Coordinates of C-alpha atoms in Angstrom, one line a residue:
Chain E
M1047 CA 24.7 -52.7 -38.6
F1048 CA 24.7 -55.8 -40.7
E1049 CA 21.1 -57.3 -41.5
Y1050 CA 21.1 -60.6 -43.1
L1051 CA 19.2 -60.2 -46.5
P1052 CA 17.2 -63.1 -47.4
F1053 CA 18.0 -64.8 -50.8
E1054 CA 14.8 -63.7 -52.5
V1055 CA 15.9 -59.9 -51.5
L1056 CA 19.2 -60.4 -52.9
L1057 CA 17.6 -61.5 -56.1
E1058 CA 15.5 -58.4 -56.3
I1059 CA 18.6 -56.1 -55.9
F1060 CA 20.7 -58.0 -58.4
H1061 CA 17.9 -58.2 -61.1
R1062 CA 18.2 -54.3 -61.2
L1063 CA 22.1 -54.4 -61.7
P1064 CA 23.6 -53.9 -65.1
L1065 CA 25.3 -56.8 -66.6
K1066 CA 28.9 -55.6 -65.9
S1067 CA 28.2 -55.3 -62.2
L1068 CA 26.7 -58.7 -62.2
I1069 CA 29.8 -60.3 -63.6
Q1070 CA 32.1 -58.5 -61.3
F1071 CA 29.9 -59.3 -58.3
R1072 CA 30.4 -63.1 -59.0
C1073 CA 33.7 -62.5 -56.9
V1074 CA 31.9 -61.2 -54.0
S1075 CA 31.4 -64.5 -52.3
K1076 CA 30.6 -68.1 -53.3
S1077 CA 26.7 -67.6 -52.6
C1078 CA 26.8 -64.6 -54.9
N1079 CA 28.4 -66.5 -57.6
S1080 CA 25.9 -69.3 -57.3
L1081 CA 22.9 -66.9 -57.3
I1082 CA 24.3 -65.1 -60.4
T1083 CA 25.1 -68.4 -62.3
S1084 CA 22.0 -70.2 -61.4
P1085 CA 19.7 -71.0 -64.2
A1086 CA 16.7 -69.4 -62.7
F1087 CA 18.7 -66.1 -62.5
I1088 CA 20.1 -66.4 -66.1
N1089 CA 16.7 -67.3 -67.5
F1090 CA 15.1 -64.4 -65.7
G1091 CA 17.7 -62.1 -67.1
L1092 CA 15.8 -61.3 -70.3
T1093 CA 12.9 -59.4 -68.6
R1094 CA 15.3 -57.0 -66.8
S1095 CA 15.0 -53.4 -67.8
H1096 CA 18.7 -53.1 -68.7
S1097 CA 18.4 -54.2 -72.1
D1098 CA 18.9 -51.1 -74.2
S1099 CA 16.2 -51.4 -76.8
N1100 CA 17.6 -48.9 -79.1
K1101 CA 20.9 -50.7 -79.6
L1102 CA 21.6 -53.0 -82.7
I1103 CA 24.4 -55.4 -83.4
V1104 CA 25.6 -55.3 -87.1
R1105 CA 27.7 -58.0 -88.5
Y1106 CA 29.5 -57.8 -91.9
L1107 CA 32.2 -59.5 -93.7
D1108 CA 35.1 -57.1 -94.0
V1109 CA 36.8 -56.4 -97.3
K1110 CA 39.9 -57.9 -95.6
S1111 CA 39.4 -61.7 -96.0
H1112 CA 39.2 -63.9 -92.8
V1113 CA 37.7 -61.1 -90.9
E1114 CA 34.1 -60.7 -89.9
R1115 CA 33.3 -57.7 -87.8
Y1116 CA 30.6 -56.9 -85.2
K1117 CA 29.5 -53.5 -84.1
L1118 CA 27.1 -52.1 -81.6
I1119 CA 25.1 -49.0 -82.9
H1120 CA 22.3 -46.8 -81.6
E1121 CA 19.4 -46.9 -84.0
D1122 CA 18.0 -43.5 -82.9
N1123 CA 21.4 -41.7 -83.2
D1124 CA 21.6 -39.4 -86.0
N1125 CA 25.3 -38.6 -86.0
N1126 CA 26.2 -42.3 -85.3
E1127 CA 29.4 -41.5 -83.3
Q1128 CA 28.5 -44.1 -80.8
I1129 CA 29.6 -47.2 -82.8
Q1130 CA 31.4 -49.6 -80.6
D1131 CA 33.5 -52.5 -81.8
L1132 CA 32.5 -56.0 -80.4
E1133 CA 35.7 -58.2 -80.3
F1134 CA 35.1 -61.4 -82.2
P1135 CA 36.9 -64.1 -80.5
L1136 CA 37.3 -66.7 -82.9
R1137 CA 39.1 -67.2 -86.3
S1138 CA 37.5 -69.3 -89.0
R1139 CA 39.5 -72.0 -90.7
C1140 CA 38.2 -71.2 -94.2
D1141 CA 37.2 -67.5 -94.5
C1142 CA 34.3 -66.7 -92.2
F1143 CA 31.8 -68.6 -90.4
Q1144 CA 28.2 -69.1 -91.6
L1145 CA 25.8 -67.2 -89.4
V1146 CA 23.1 -69.7 -88.6
G1147 CA 21.2 -67.0 -86.6
S1148 CA 20.9 -65.0 -83.4
V1149 CA 18.3 -64.9 -80.7
N1150 CA 18.1 -62.7 -77.6
G1151 CA 21.7 -61.7 -78.2
L1152 CA 23.1 -65.1 -78.6
F1153 CA 24.8 -65.9 -81.9
C1154 CA 25.1 -69.3 -83.5
L1155 CA 27.9 -69.8 -86.0
Y1156 CA 29.0 -72.6 -88.1
E1157 CA 31.7 -73.9 -90.2
E1158 CA 32.8 -77.3 -91.6
N1159 CA 31.1 -79.3 -88.6
R1160 CA 32.0 -76.8 -85.9
F1161 CA 29.4 -75.1 -84.3
I1162 CA 29.8 -72.1 -82.0
L1163 CA 27.5 -70.4 -79.7
W1164 CA 28.6 -66.9 -78.7
N1165 CA 27.3 -64.3 -76.3
P1166 CA 29.0 -61.0 -77.1
C1167 CA 27.8 -59.1 -74.1
I1168 CA 29.5 -61.4 -71.7
R1169 CA 32.2 -62.2 -74.1
K1170 CA 31.9 -65.9 -73.8
F1171 CA 31.5 -68.7 -76.5
I1172 CA 31.2 -72.4 -76.3
T1173 CA 32.0 -75.0 -79.1
L1174 CA 29.3 -77.5 -79.3
P1175 CA 30.2 -81.2 -79.5
K1176 CA 30.0 -82.7 -83.1
P1177 CA 26.6 -83.8 -84.3
S1178 CA 26.4 -87.7 -85.1
V1179 CA 26.5 -87.5 -88.8
T1180 CA 29.3 -85.5 -90.3
G1181 CA 30.7 -85.3 -93.8
L1182 CA 29.8 -83.7 -96.9
F1183 CA 26.1 -83.9 -96.7
P1184 CA 24.3 -80.7 -97.8
C1185 CA 22.8 -79.5 -94.5
Y1186 CA 20.5 -76.7 -93.5
L1187 CA 20.6 -75.1 -90.1
A1188 CA 18.5 -73.1 -87.9
F1189 CA 18.7 -71.5 -84.6
L1190 CA 16.0 -70.6 -82.1
F1191 CA 14.8 -70.1 -78.6
D1192 CA 12.0 -72.5 -77.4
S1193 CA 10.2 -70.6 -74.9
R1194 CA 8.2 -73.7 -73.9
N1195 CA 11.3 -75.2 -72.2
N1196 CA 13.4 -72.0 -71.9
D1197 CA 16.1 -73.5 -74.2
Y1198 CA 18.1 -72.5 -77.1
K1199 CA 18.3 -75.0 -79.9
V1200 CA 20.2 -75.6 -83.0
V1201 CA 18.4 -77.6 -85.8
R1202 CA 20.5 -79.4 -88.2
I1203 CA 18.9 -81.0 -91.4
A1204 CA 21.3 -83.2 -93.3
Y1205 CA 20.3 -84.5 -96.6
Q1206 CA 21.6 -87.6 -98.2
L1207 CA 22.7 -86.7 -101.3
V1208 CA 20.8 -88.7 -103.9
K1209 CA 18.0 -87.3 -106.1
I1210 CA 16.0 -85.2 -103.4
R1211 CA 13.5 -84.0 -106.0
S1212 CA 12.4 -87.4 -107.1
E1213 CA 10.3 -90.3 -105.6
G1214 CA 12.1 -92.7 -103.5
A1215 CA 14.7 -90.2 -102.2
K1216 CA 15.9 -90.7 -98.7
P1217 CA 14.5 -88.4 -96.0
P1218 CA 16.9 -86.2 -94.3
L1219 CA 18.4 -86.9 -91.1
V1220 CA 17.4 -84.1 -88.5
E1221 CA 19.4 -83.4 -85.3
V1222 CA 18.5 -80.9 -82.6
Y1223 CA 21.1 -79.7 -80.2
S1224 CA 19.7 -78.2 -76.8
V1225 CA 21.9 -75.9 -74.8
R1226 CA 20.1 -77.2 -71.6
E1227 CA 21.0 -80.8 -72.2
G1228 CA 24.3 -79.9 -73.8
S1229 CA 23.9 -82.5 -76.5
W1230 CA 22.7 -83.3 -79.7
R1231 CA 19.8 -85.7 -80.3
I1232 CA 18.7 -87.5 -83.4
T1233 CA 15.0 -87.1 -84.1
S1234 CA 12.7 -89.2 -86.0
A1235 CA 11.5 -86.0 -88.0
G1236 CA 12.7 -87.6 -91.4
D1237 CA 9.5 -89.6 -91.1
S1238 CA 7.4 -86.4 -91.5
Y1239 CA 9.6 -84.9 -94.3
P1240 CA 7.3 -84.2 -97.2
P1241 CA 8.4 -85.7 -100.5
K1242 CA 10.0 -83.6 -103.4
I1243 CA 10.6 -80.6 -101.2
T1244 CA 14.0 -79.0 -101.2
I1245 CA 15.0 -76.1 -99.1
S1246 CA 16.1 -72.9 -101.0
N1247 CA 19.8 -72.4 -101.6
W1248 CA 19.7 -68.6 -101.3
P1249 CA 21.8 -68.2 -98.2
H1250 CA 19.6 -66.7 -95.5
Q1251 CA 18.7 -67.3 -91.9
A1252 CA 15.7 -69.3 -91.3
A1253 CA 12.9 -67.4 -89.3
S1254 CA 11.9 -68.7 -85.8
L1255 CA 8.4 -68.2 -84.4
N1256 CA 6.6 -69.9 -81.5
G1257 CA 9.0 -72.6 -81.2
A1258 CA 9.2 -73.5 -84.8
V1259 CA 11.7 -72.7 -87.6
Y1260 CA 10.6 -71.8 -91.3
F1261 CA 12.6 -72.3 -94.3
P1262 CA 11.8 -71.0 -98.0
A1263 CA 11.6 -74.1 -100.1
N1264 CA 10.5 -75.5 -103.4
D1265 CA 7.9 -78.0 -104.1
W1266 CA 8.8 -80.1 -107.1
G1267 CA 5.9 -82.2 -106.9
E1268 CA 2.4 -81.3 -108.2
A1269 CA 2.5 -77.8 -107.0
Q1270 CA 5.6 -76.9 -108.6
S1271 CA 6.0 -73.6 -106.8
S1272 CA 7.8 -72.1 -103.9
V1273 CA 6.4 -72.9 -100.4
V1274 CA 7.5 -72.5 -96.8
L1275 CA 8.7 -75.5 -95.0
S1276 CA 8.3 -75.4 -91.3
F1277 CA 9.8 -77.5 -88.5
D1278 CA 8.3 -77.6 -85.2
L1279 CA 10.5 -78.2 -82.2
G1280 CA 7.5 -79.4 -80.0
D1281 CA 6.4 -82.4 -81.9
E1282 CA 9.4 -82.4 -84.2
V1283 CA 7.3 -82.6 -87.4
F1284 CA 7.9 -81.0 -90.7
R1285 CA 5.0 -79.2 -92.3
V1286 CA 4.5 -77.4 -95.6
I1287 CA 2.8 -74.0 -95.7
S1288 CA 1.6 -73.3 -99.2
L1289 CA 1.8 -69.8 -100.7
P1290 CA -1.0 -68.0 -102.7
N1291 CA -1.6 -69.7 -105.9
G1292 CA 0.5 -68.8 -108.8
K1293 CA 2.1 -66.0 -107.1
F1294 CA 5.4 -67.7 -106.1
K1295 CA 7.1 -69.8 -108.8
L1296 CA 9.9 -72.2 -108.2
N1297 CA 13.2 -70.8 -106.9
A1298 CA 11.6 -67.5 -106.1
H1299 CA 13.8 -65.2 -104.0
I1300 CA 12.0 -65.3 -100.9
V1301 CA 13.2 -64.8 -97.3
T1302 CA 11.2 -65.9 -94.3
S1303 CA 10.9 -63.5 -91.5
V1304 CA 8.6 -62.3 -88.6
F1305 CA 6.7 -59.0 -89.1
K1306 CA 4.7 -57.8 -85.9
G1307 CA 4.7 -61.3 -84.4
L1308 CA 3.5 -63.0 -87.7
L1309 CA 5.2 -65.2 -90.1
S1310 CA 6.1 -63.2 -93.1
L1311 CA 8.0 -63.5 -96.3
I1312 CA 10.2 -60.7 -97.9
C1313 CA 10.0 -61.4 -101.6
Y1314 CA 12.4 -59.9 -104.1
E1315 CA 12.0 -59.4 -107.8
H1316 CA 15.3 -59.3 -109.5
Q1317 CA 16.2 -58.1 -112.9
H1318 CA 18.1 -61.2 -114.1
M1319 CA 16.4 -64.2 -112.5
G1320 CA 19.2 -66.9 -111.4
E1321 CA 20.0 -69.0 -108.6
Y1322 CA 22.0 -66.7 -106.8
F1323 CA 22.4 -63.1 -106.0
M1324 CA 24.3 -60.6 -108.0
C1325 CA 21.0 -59.2 -109.4
R1326 CA 19.6 -55.8 -109.3
V1327 CA 16.5 -55.6 -107.3
K1328 CA 13.4 -54.6 -109.2
C1329 CA 11.0 -54.5 -106.3
C1330 CA 10.4 -55.9 -102.9
S1331 CA 7.2 -56.9 -101.1
V1332 CA 6.5 -58.1 -97.7
W1333 CA 3.7 -60.7 -97.2
V1334 CA 2.2 -61.7 -93.9
M1335 CA 0.4 -64.6 -92.8
K1336 CA -2.6 -63.1 -91.0
E1337 CA -3.9 -66.3 -89.7
Y1338 CA -1.3 -69.0 -89.1
G1339 CA -1.9 -72.0 -91.3
V1340 CA -4.7 -70.4 -93.4
V1341 CA -3.2 -70.2 -97.0
D1342 CA -5.8 -67.5 -97.9
S1343 CA -4.8 -65.3 -95.1
W1344 CA -1.4 -64.6 -96.8
T1345 CA -1.6 -60.7 -97.5
K1346 CA 0.7 -58.5 -99.2
Q1347 CA 1.4 -55.9 -96.6
F1348 CA 3.4 -53.6 -98.4
T1349 CA 5.9 -53.0 -101.2
I1350 CA 9.2 -51.4 -100.7
D1351 CA 10.3 -49.1 -103.6
L1352 CA 13.7 -47.7 -103.0
D1353 CA 15.7 -46.1 -105.9
M1354 CA 18.6 -48.2 -105.5
Q1355 CA 20.1 -50.9 -107.6
Y1356 CA 21.6 -53.5 -105.0
W1357 CA 19.9 -53.7 -101.7
K1358 CA 18.5 -56.0 -99.1
V1359 CA 15.9 -55.9 -96.1
L1360 CA 17.8 -57.0 -93.0
G1361 CA 14.9 -57.1 -90.8
F1362 CA 12.1 -55.2 -89.1
W1363 CA 12.6 -53.0 -86.1
K1364 CA 10.1 -52.0 -83.6
N1365 CA 7.1 -52.7 -85.8
D1366 CA 7.2 -49.8 -88.1
R1367 CA 10.7 -49.6 -89.3
I1368 CA 12.6 -51.6 -91.9
L1369 CA 16.3 -52.2 -91.7
V1370 CA 18.0 -52.0 -95.1
Q1371 CA 21.4 -52.6 -96.5
K1372 CA 22.4 -50.6 -99.5
I1373 CA 25.3 -52.5 -101.3
Q1374 CA 27.9 -50.4 -103.0
L1375 CA 31.3 -51.4 -104.5
D1376 CA 33.2 -50.1 -101.6
G1377 CA 30.9 -51.2 -98.8
S1378 CA 27.5 -51.0 -97.6
M1379 CA 25.3 -48.3 -96.2
L1380 CA 22.8 -49.2 -93.5
F1381 CA 19.7 -47.3 -92.8
S1382 CA 16.3 -47.7 -91.1
Y1383 CA 13.1 -46.7 -93.0
D1384 CA 10.0 -45.8 -91.1
L1385 CA 6.8 -47.1 -93.0
E1386 CA 4.4 -44.6 -91.6
S1387 CA 6.6 -41.3 -91.5
Q1388 CA 8.8 -42.3 -94.5
Q1389 CA 11.7 -41.0 -92.4
V1390 CA 15.2 -42.5 -93.1
N1391 CA 17.7 -42.9 -90.3
N1392 CA 21.3 -43.3 -91.4
L1393 CA 22.8 -46.3 -89.5
G1394 CA 26.4 -46.0 -90.8
F1395 CA 28.8 -47.0 -93.6
Y1396 CA 30.5 -50.4 -93.3
R1397 CA 33.5 -51.5 -95.5
S1398 CA 32.0 -54.8 -96.4
R1399 CA 32.8 -57.0 -99.1
W1400 CA 31.1 -56.5 -102.5
Y1401 CA 27.8 -58.3 -102.4
S1402 CA 28.1 -59.7 -99.0
Y1403 CA 25.1 -59.5 -96.8
C1404 CA 25.2 -57.7 -93.5
Y1405 CA 23.2 -58.9 -90.6
V1406 CA 21.5 -56.9 -87.9
D1407 CA 19.9 -57.8 -84.7
N1408 CA 18.6 -56.3 -81.5
Y1409 CA 21.2 -56.1 -78.8
V1410 CA 20.0 -57.7 -75.8
E1411 CA 22.0 -58.1 -72.4
N1412 CA 21.7 -61.7 -71.6
L1413 CA 23.6 -63.9 -69.2
V1414 CA 23.1 -67.1 -71.0
L1415 CA 26.2 -69.3 -71.3
L1416 CA 27.5 -67.6 -68.1
D1417 CA 27.2 -70.9 -66.4
K1418 CA 29.0 -73.1 -69.0
P1419 CA 32.5 -74.0 -68.6
N1420 CA 34.9 -71.6 -70.4
D1421 CA 36.3 -72.3 -74.0
A1422 CA 39.5 -71.6 -74.8
V1423 CA 40.2 -70.4 -78.3
S1424 CA 41.3 -73.6 -80.2
K1425 CA 44.6 -73.6 -81.8
R1426 CA 44.0 -76.7 -83.8
K1427 CA 45.8 -76.8 -87.1
V1428 CA 43.7 -76.9 -90.2
S1429 CA 44.1 -80.3 -92.1
K1430 CA 45.3 -79.6 -95.5
K1431 CA 43.2 -82.5 -96.9
R1432 CA 40.0 -81.0 -95.6
K1433 CA 38.0 -79.0 -98.3
C1434 CA 36.6 -75.7 -97.4
R1435 CA 32.9 -75.0 -98.3
Chain S
M224 CA -4.2 -51.9 -49.2
K225 CA -0.4 -51.4 -50.0
F226 CA 0.9 -53.4 -47.0
C227 CA -0.3 -56.7 -48.2
A228 CA 1.0 -58.4 -45.1
V229 CA -1.3 -56.3 -43.0
K230 CA -4.2 -56.9 -45.4
Q231 CA -3.7 -60.6 -45.1
Y232 CA -4.0 -60.0 -41.3
F233 CA -7.3 -58.4 -41.8
D234 CA -8.6 -61.0 -44.1
D235 CA -7.6 -63.7 -41.7
E236 CA -9.3 -61.9 -38.9
N237 CA -12.6 -61.7 -41.0
N238 CA -12.3 -65.4 -41.7
N239 CA -12.0 -66.1 -38.1
N240 CA -15.2 -63.9 -37.5
I241 CA -13.8 -62.0 -34.8
T242 CA -15.7 -59.1 -34.2
S243 CA -13.6 -56.1 -33.8
G244 CA -15.9 -53.4 -32.5
A245 CA -12.9 -51.2 -31.5
S246 CA -11.7 -48.8 -34.3
T247 CA -8.0 -49.4 -33.5
T248 CA -6.5 -52.8 -33.8
M249 CA -2.9 -53.7 -32.7
I250 CA -1.4 -55.7 -35.4
P251 CA 1.8 -57.4 -34.4
L252 CA 4.7 -56.7 -36.8
P253 CA 7.6 -58.5 -35.1
N254 CA 10.1 -58.2 -38.0
V255 CA 10.0 -54.6 -38.5
E256 CA 11.6 -51.7 -36.4
S257 CA 9.8 -48.5 -35.9
H258 CA 12.1 -46.4 -37.7
P259 CA 11.8 -48.1 -41.1
L260 CA 8.1 -48.6 -40.6
A261 CA 7.6 -44.9 -40.1
I262 CA 9.5 -44.1 -43.5
L263 CA 7.3 -46.7 -45.2
I264 CA 4.1 -45.3 -43.8
T265 CA 5.1 -41.9 -45.1
Y266 CA 6.2 -43.3 -48.4
C267 CA 2.9 -45.1 -48.8
K268 CA 0.8 -42.0 -47.8
K269 CA 2.7 -39.8 -50.2
H270 CA 2.3 -42.4 -53.0
L271 CA -1.6 -42.5 -52.5
K272 CA -1.6 -38.7 -52.1
I273 CA 0.3 -38.1 -55.6
K274 CA -1.8 -40.9 -57.2
A275 CA -5.0 -39.2 -56.0
N276 CA -3.9 -35.8 -57.0
N277 CA -3.0 -36.9 -60.6
A278 CA -6.0 -39.1 -61.1
D279 CA -5.8 -40.2 -64.6
N280 CA -2.5 -38.8 -65.5
K281 CA 0.0 -41.7 -65.1
K282 CA 3.0 -39.7 -66.3
E283 CA 2.5 -37.0 -63.9
T284 CA 2.2 -39.6 -61.1
E285 CA 5.6 -41.0 -62.2
K286 CA 7.1 -37.8 -62.5
E287 CA 6.1 -36.6 -59.1
M288 CA 6.9 -39.8 -57.4
E289 CA 10.4 -39.7 -58.9
Q290 CA 11.0 -36.3 -57.4
Y291 CA 9.8 -37.5 -54.1
E292 CA 12.0 -40.4 -54.2
Q293 CA 15.0 -38.5 -55.0
E294 CA 14.3 -36.3 -52.1
L295 CA 13.8 -39.2 -49.8
L296 CA 17.2 -41.0 -50.8
K297 CA 19.0 -37.7 -49.7
K298 CA 17.8 -38.3 -46.2
V299 CA 18.3 -41.9 -45.9
M300 CA 21.5 -43.4 -45.1
P301 CA 22.8 -46.3 -47.3
Q302 CA 22.9 -48.8 -44.5
E303 CA 19.2 -48.0 -43.7
L304 CA 18.4 -49.2 -47.0
T305 CA 18.8 -52.7 -46.2
E306 CA 16.5 -52.3 -43.3
L307 CA 14.0 -50.6 -45.4
I308 CA 14.3 -53.4 -48.0
L309 CA 13.7 -56.0 -45.3
A310 CA 10.7 -54.2 -44.0
A311 CA 9.1 -53.6 -47.3
N312 CA 9.7 -57.3 -48.1
Y313 CA 8.1 -58.5 -44.8
L314 CA 5.2 -56.1 -45.3
N315 CA 4.7 -57.2 -48.8
F316 CA 4.8 -53.5 -50.0
K317 CA 5.7 -54.1 -53.6
E318 CA 6.2 -50.6 -54.9
A319 CA 8.5 -49.7 -51.9
L320 CA 10.6 -52.9 -52.3
D321 CA 11.1 -52.2 -56.1
F322 CA 12.1 -48.5 -55.1
F323 CA 14.6 -49.4 -52.4
C324 CA 16.0 -52.3 -54.4
R325 CA 16.5 -50.0 -57.2
A326 CA 18.2 -47.5 -54.8
V327 CA 20.6 -50.2 -53.6
A328 CA 21.4 -51.4 -57.0
S329 CA 22.2 -47.8 -58.0
A330 CA 24.4 -47.5 -54.9
I331 CA 26.4 -50.5 -55.5
Q332 CA 26.7 -50.8 -59.2
N333 CA 30.2 -50.2 -60.7
K334 CA 31.6 -50.2 -57.3
S335 CA 34.5 -52.4 -56.1
I336 CA 34.1 -56.0 -54.8
E337 CA 35.4 -54.8 -51.4
F338 CA 32.8 -52.1 -51.4
V339 CA 29.9 -54.5 -52.0
R340 CA 31.2 -56.9 -49.4
K341 CA 31.2 -54.2 -46.8
F342 CA 27.8 -52.9 -47.8
F343 CA 26.2 -56.3 -47.2
G344 CA 28.5 -57.5 -44.5
L345 CA 29.7 -60.4 -46.6
E346 CA 33.0 -62.0 -46.5
S347 CA 34.9 -63.8 -49.1
D348 CA 34.6 -67.5 -48.8
F349 CA 36.3 -68.5 -51.8
E350 CA 38.9 -71.2 -51.8
L351 CA 42.4 -70.2 -52.5
G352 CA 42.9 -69.2 -56.0
E353 CA 39.2 -69.5 -57.1
E354 CA 38.5 -65.7 -56.8
E355 CA 41.7 -64.8 -58.8
K356 CA 40.5 -67.3 -61.5
L357 CA 37.1 -65.6 -61.7
R358 CA 38.6 -62.1 -61.9
E359 CA 41.1 -63.2 -64.7
E360 CA 38.3 -64.8 -66.7
F361 CA 36.3 -61.7 -66.7
A362 CA 39.1 -59.0 -66.3
W363 CA 37.3 -56.8 -68.9
S364 CA 34.4 -56.4 -66.8
F365 CA 36.5 -54.8 -63.9
E366 CA 37.6 -51.7 -66.3
G367 CA 36.3 -48.5 -65.1
V368 CA 35.1 -49.5 -61.6
D369 CA 34.7 -46.5 -59.2
E370 CA 37.1 -45.7 -56.7
D371 CA 36.2 -46.6 -53.2

């Protein structure tokens, strides 16, 4: 006996299906296909209970050049037998893509003016249209989810080469790509760009929190110290967040992050202070801005003291755990360290390049990009005249 | 009151100042058959009973409810599930709706397209080649599907 099920009831049932079934059931009928690929359904997807909160995606640059690998692992699995390979569908023209960031399971990758958004769980990627100004400007990128309008955005800050640190330097050009709109838009954010501020060159992903992105930066003006530069996607304005006086010199090795929902800094003290990595870690501390916008509320939350030479904090996990990469000659070991119990969980060994950084994020089942037209893998030839950066 | 639609009826009644001296009231439920209604009433009573028995212990309540739900599922035919969902939806009975939707989702996940069509009484209304194109694009998702 067939009972006609109203739309809202079908929705209720579909929301409880695992991702794989949803993808298959697009083929049931035209109306099923429309339902599953509708923006309302896709955006609702995140609150579904099918996201396995114990799974992590690990990205590393393989010892073999031109290869970047993505693996799915269980964080609470001691023997780590359940490591699953995620097929990376693209091939970089140079060596490997720059990872701009990832949010809710969606990855943003970049190389030489080619931007890719990749959703590994539905095995789909799209190539973004080119931004307005392309060329050899040094540019800084960020990727975030703007919950205000349920939209994924890519931020591109392109500097015009000349004398950024000095007075009279041209402000950068800031463009924002919106997945919803499907296009880049030039903002007037350059107007609010504070003078004599440069974003740190230490290659790390910018933190994102509450619809804004945060870069570690240097203030070459009066402050002569490290600061945090924020860009808010709401009003599209730059702001400088000062750090506690005297504690953070210029070019300090700081990474912006989010700890327990608050803006935080991971600060490394290296043995041979230099512009780039290749330094032994002396110690590492995590600072948190307890009250947003209040400089005095910056608090040193804890110090991480590991008896290792080359290592890096990859992120924070479930409030109390720190994900760490131990860098060795033959690869990297990943583990999680529980702040309270001090328990260490081995997360596997990865044959990564010497001194390349791994990247770890929560694996989230997300349908975003499902409704976008499919991108075939580009077979464009690499022009020999182009220089790879 | 769990049956929100019924509660609404009572609320409306009160607003209209109808004195109901009688202890029994006939509430019209035109969209619900007697069989699924009976099951829903039993489910509701059981739920309230379990909740009362395990006053503050939420975990125990959940555990007992799960056991009861498993037992209930064994007695209900898959086709009846759709009737139950419709009834729970009409009555605005959230817990039952959630349970029966989960049950249907379990019943259909990883099954073939044909199985799902039969289950919901749907037919393919794709144009020629459209379905093939979709299947090809996501061929990987069809691996490991249960046999009908």
